GROMACS .gro file of C-alpha atoms in nm:
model
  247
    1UNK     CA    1   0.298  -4.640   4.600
    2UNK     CA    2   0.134  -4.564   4.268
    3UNK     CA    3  -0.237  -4.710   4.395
    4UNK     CA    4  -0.219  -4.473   4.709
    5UNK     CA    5  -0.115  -4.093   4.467
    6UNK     CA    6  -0.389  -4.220   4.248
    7UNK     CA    7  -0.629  -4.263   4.556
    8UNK     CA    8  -0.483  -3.928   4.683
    9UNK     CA    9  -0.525  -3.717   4.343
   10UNK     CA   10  -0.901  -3.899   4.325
   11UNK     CA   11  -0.995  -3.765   4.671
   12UNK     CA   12  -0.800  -3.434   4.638
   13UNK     CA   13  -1.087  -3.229   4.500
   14UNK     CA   14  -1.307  -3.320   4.776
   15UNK     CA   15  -1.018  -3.263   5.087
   16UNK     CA   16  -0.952  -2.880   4.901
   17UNK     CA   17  -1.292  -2.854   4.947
   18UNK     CA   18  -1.388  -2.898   5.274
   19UNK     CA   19  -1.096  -2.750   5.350
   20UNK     CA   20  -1.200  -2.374   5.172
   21UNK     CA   21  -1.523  -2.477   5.362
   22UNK     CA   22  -1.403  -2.460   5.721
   23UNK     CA   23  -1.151  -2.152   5.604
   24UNK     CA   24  -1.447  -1.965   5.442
   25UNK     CA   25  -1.695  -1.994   5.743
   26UNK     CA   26  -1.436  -1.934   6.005
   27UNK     CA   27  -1.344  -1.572   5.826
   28UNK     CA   28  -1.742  -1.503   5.770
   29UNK     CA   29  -1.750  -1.573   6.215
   30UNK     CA   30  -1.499  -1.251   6.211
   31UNK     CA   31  -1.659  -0.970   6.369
   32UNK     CA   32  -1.580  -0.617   6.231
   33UNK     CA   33  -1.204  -0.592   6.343
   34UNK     CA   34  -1.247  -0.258   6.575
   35UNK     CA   35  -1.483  -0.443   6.779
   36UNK     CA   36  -1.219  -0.694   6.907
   37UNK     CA   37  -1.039  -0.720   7.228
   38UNK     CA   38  -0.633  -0.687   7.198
   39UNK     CA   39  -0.647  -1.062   7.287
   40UNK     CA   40  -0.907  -1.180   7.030
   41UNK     CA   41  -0.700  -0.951   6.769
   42UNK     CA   42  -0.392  -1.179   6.905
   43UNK     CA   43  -0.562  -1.504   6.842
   44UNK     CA   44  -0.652  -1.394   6.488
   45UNK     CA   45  -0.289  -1.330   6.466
   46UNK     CA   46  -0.214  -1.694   6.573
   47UNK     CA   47  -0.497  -1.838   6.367
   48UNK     CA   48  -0.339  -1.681   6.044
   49UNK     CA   49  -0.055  -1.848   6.088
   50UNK     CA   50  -0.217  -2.191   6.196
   51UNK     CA   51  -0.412  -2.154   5.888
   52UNK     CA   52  -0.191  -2.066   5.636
   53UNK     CA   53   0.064  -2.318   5.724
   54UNK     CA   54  -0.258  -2.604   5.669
   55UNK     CA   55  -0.324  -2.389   5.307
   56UNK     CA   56   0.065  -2.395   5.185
   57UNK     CA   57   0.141  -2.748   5.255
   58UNK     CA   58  -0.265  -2.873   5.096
   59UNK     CA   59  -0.166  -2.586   4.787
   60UNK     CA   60   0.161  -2.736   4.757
   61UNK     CA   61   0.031  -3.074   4.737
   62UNK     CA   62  -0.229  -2.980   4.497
   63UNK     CA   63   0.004  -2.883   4.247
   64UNK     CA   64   0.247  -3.214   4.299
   65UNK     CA   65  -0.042  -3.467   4.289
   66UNK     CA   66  -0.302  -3.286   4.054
   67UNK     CA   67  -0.083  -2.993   3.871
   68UNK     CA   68  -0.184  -2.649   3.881
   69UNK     CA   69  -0.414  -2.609   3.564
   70UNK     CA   70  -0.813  -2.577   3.572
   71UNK     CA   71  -1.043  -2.635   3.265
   72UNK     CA   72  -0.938  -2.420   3.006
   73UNK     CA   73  -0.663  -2.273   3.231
   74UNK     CA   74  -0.928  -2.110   3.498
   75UNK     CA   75  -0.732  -1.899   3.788
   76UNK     CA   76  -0.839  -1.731   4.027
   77UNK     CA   77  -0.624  -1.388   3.901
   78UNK     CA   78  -0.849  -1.465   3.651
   79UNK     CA   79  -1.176  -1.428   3.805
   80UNK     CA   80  -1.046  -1.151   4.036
   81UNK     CA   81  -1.025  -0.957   3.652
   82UNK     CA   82  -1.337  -1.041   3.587
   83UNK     CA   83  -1.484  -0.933   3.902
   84UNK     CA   84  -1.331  -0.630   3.895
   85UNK     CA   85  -1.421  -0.557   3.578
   86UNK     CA   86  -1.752  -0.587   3.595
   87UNK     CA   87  -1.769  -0.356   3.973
   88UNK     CA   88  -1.636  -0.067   3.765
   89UNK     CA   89  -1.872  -0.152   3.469
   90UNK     CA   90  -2.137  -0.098   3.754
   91UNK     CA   91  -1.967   0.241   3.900
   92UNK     CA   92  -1.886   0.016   4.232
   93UNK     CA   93  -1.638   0.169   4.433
   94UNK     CA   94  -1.324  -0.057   4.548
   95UNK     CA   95  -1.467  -0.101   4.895
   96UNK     CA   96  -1.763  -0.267   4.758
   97UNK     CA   97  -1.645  -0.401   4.499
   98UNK     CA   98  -1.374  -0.638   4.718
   99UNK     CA   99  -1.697  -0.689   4.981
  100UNK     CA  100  -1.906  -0.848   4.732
  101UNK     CA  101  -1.594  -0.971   4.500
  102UNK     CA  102  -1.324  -1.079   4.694
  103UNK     CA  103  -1.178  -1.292   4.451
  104UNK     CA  104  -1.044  -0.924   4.366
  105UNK     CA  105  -0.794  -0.936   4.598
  106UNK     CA  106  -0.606  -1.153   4.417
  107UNK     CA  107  -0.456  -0.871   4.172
  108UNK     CA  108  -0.305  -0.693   4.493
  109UNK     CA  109  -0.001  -0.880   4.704
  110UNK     CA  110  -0.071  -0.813   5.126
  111UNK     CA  111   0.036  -0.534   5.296
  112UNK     CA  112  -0.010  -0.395   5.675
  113UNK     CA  113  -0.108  -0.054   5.575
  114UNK     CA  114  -0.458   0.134   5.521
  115UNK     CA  115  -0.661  -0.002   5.241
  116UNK     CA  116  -0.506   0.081   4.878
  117UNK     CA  117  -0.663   0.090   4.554
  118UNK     CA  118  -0.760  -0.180   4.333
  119UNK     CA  119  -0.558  -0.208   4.028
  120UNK     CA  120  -0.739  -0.010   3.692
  121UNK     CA  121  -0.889  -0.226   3.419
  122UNK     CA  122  -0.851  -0.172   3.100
  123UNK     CA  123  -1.236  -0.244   2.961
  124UNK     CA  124  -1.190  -0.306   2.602
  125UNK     CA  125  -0.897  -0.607   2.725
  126UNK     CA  126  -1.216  -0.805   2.820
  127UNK     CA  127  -1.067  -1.026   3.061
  128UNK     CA  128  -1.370  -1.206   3.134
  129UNK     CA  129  -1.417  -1.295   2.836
  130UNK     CA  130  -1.096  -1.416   2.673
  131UNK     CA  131  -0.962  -1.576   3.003
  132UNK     CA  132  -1.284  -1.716   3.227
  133UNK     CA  133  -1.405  -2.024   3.136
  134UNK     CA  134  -1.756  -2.017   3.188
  135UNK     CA  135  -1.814  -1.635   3.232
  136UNK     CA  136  -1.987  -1.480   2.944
  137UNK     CA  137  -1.896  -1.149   2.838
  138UNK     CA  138  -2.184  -0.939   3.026
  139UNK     CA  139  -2.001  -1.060   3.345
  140UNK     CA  140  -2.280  -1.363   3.432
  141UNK     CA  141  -2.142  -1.705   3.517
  142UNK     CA  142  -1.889  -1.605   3.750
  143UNK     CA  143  -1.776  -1.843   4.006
  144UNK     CA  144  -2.002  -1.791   4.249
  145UNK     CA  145  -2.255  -1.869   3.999
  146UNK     CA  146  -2.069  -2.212   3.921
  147UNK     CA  147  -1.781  -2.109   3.722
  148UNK     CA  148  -1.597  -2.334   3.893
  149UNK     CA  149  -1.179  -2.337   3.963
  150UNK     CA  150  -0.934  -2.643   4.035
  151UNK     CA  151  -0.838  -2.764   4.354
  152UNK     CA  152  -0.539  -2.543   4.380
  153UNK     CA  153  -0.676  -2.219   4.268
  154UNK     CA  154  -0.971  -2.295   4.483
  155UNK     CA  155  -0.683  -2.333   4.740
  156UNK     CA  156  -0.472  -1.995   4.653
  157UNK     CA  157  -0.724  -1.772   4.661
  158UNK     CA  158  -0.821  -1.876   5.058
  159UNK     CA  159  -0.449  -1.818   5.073
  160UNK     CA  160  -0.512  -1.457   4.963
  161UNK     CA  161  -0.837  -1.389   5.212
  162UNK     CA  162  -0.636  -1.550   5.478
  163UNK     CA  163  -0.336  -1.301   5.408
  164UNK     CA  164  -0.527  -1.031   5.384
  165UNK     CA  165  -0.679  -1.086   5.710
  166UNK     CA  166  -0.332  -1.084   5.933
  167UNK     CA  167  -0.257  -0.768   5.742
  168UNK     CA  168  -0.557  -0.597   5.875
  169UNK     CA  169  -0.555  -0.757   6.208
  170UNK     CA  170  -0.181  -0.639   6.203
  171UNK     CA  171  -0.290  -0.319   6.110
  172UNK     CA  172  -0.539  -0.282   6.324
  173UNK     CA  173  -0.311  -0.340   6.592
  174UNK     CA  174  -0.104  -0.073   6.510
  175UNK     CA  175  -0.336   0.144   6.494
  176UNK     CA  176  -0.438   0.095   6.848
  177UNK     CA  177  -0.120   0.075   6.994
  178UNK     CA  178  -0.033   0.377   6.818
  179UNK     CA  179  -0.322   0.566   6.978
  180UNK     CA  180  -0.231   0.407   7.311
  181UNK     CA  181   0.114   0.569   7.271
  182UNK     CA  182   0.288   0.200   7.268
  183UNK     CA  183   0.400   0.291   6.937
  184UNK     CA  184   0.539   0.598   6.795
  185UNK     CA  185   0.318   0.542   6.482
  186UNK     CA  186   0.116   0.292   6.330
  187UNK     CA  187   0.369   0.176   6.048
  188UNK     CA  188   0.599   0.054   6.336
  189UNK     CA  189   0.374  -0.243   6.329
  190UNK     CA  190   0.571  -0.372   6.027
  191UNK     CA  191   0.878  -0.443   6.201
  192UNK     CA  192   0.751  -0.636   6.515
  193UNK     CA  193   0.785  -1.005   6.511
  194UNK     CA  194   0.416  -1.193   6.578
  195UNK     CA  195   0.538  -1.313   6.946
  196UNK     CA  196   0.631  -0.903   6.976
  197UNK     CA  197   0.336  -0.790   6.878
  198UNK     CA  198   0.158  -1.042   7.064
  199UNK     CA  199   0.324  -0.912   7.343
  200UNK     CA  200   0.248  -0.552   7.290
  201UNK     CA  201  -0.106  -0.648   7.303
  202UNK     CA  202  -0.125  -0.801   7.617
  203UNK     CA  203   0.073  -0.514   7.737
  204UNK     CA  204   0.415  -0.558   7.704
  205UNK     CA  205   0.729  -0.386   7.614
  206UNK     CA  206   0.795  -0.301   7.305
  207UNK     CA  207   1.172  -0.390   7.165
  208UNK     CA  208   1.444  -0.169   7.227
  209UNK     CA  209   1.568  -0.146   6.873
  210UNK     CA  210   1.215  -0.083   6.712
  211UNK     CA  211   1.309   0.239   6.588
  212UNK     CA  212   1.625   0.155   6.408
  213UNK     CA  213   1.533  -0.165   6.256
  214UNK     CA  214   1.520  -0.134   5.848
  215UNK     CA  215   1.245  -0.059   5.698
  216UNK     CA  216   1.063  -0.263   5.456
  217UNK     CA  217   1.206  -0.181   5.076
  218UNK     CA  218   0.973  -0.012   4.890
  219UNK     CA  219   0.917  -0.174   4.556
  220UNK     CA  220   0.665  -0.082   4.271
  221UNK     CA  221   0.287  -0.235   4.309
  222UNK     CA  222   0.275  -0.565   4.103
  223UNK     CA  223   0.073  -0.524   3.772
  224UNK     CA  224  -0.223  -0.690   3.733
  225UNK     CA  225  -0.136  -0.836   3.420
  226UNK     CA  226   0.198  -0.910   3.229
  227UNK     CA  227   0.304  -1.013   2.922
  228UNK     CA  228   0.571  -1.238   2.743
  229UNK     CA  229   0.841  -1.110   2.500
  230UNK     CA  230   1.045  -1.413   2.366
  231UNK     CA  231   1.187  -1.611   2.626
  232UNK     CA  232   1.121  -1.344   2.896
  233UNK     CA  233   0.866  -1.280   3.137
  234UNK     CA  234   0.756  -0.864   3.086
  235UNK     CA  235   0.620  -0.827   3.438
  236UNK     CA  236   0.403  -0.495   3.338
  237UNK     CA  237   0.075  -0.396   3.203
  238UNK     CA  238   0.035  -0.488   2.880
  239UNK     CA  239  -0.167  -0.272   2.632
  240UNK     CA  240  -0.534  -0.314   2.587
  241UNK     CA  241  -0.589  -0.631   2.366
  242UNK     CA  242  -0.217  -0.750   2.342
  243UNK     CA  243  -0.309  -1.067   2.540
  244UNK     CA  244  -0.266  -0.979   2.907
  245UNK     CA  245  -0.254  -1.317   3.057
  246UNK     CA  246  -0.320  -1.285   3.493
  247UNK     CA  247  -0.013  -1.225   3.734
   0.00000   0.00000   0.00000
């Protein structure tokens, strides 16, 4: 058994990937999301799930066979700071800045809702600096430029992009069933099931208890950053230069 994990952890790298790969051209082939039918926005739906079920179980086994840390401790959190740190060094606004950064996206969690700020930076922390390996502190050598992350981070942040694209096909779909008069308002989308909403696209009923299921609990945004204090995990921002580490 011990031959066959070291054959696995050797050929690892190269499965993750082909694997971000396939995931990364198949979400470049997405059209703008207002140009698709109901039933293409359905088979995103289904796709999402397809492909985050592959992405979990290849993540999971990532961090079992090769552990989760990168050269130097590299993360993708951590290149999302340093991405968005250097779009507001440049006066980007979010939109562009998760366009041509999308790494970004990993300081936010997914949510079916209109788009919602980027978390602020805190310039003088110099995240990527002190916590990119490979990224100098004018912002050059990012990954895209060869940085570089491990197999599982490489892994996590398709995760993310994957994510975030159900929660804006979701969204979408809300939208339009909202302005259909399916649903009584867009944020109803949150509490249909995927075969529901499925459903509703293809022009079905919508549940009889829509309206008086709970609503999601609203909970403060996760920081960006956190800090420890002793044996405890401080999940907030910490102050500029106290050695914010990535949530």
């Amino acid at each position: 058994a011990a031959w066959r994990v070291g054959r696995l952890r050797a050929e690892l790298p190269a499965l993750a990937a082909g694997t971000a790969a396939r995931v990364d051209a198949d979400l470049a082939a997405v059209p703008p999301l207002p140009d698709l039918t109901d039933a293409e926005l359905a088979a995103a739906l289904h796709w999402t799930r397809a492909t985050l079920t592959a992405l979990h179980g290849l993540e999971a086994l990532a961090g079992t066979i090769a552990g989760g840390g990168g050269p130097g401790g590299a993360t993708a959190a951590a290149h999302g700071l340093a991405a968005l740190s250097r779009g507001r060094a440049r006066g980007h606004d979010d939109a562009r800045i998760i366009a041509t950064a999308p790494d970004v996206l990993t300081l936010t969690p997914p949510a079916i809702c209109p788009a919602r700020p980027l978390p602020p930076t805190a310039p003088s922390a110099r995240p990527e600096a002190v916590r990119n390996p490979g990224v100098r502190p004018d912002g050059s050598g990012a990954r895209a430029e060869g940085g570089g992350l491990p197999a599982r981070e490489e892994l996590r942040l398709r995760i993310r992009w994957v994510q975030e694209l159900g929660a804006r096909v979701a969204w979408t779909a809300g939208v339009r069933l909202a302005e259909g008069g399916a649903l009584a308002r867009a944020e109803l989308v949150r509490a249909l099931r995927l075969e529901e909403l499925v459903a509703a696209l293809y022009g079905g009923a919508l549940p009889a208890d829509l309206e008086r299921r709970p609503a999601p609990p609203r909970t403060a945004p996760l920081p960006a950053a956190f800090r420890l204090a002793g044996e405890r995990i401080v999940a907030e921002a910490a102050p500029p230069g106290d050695g914010a580490r990535p949530a």
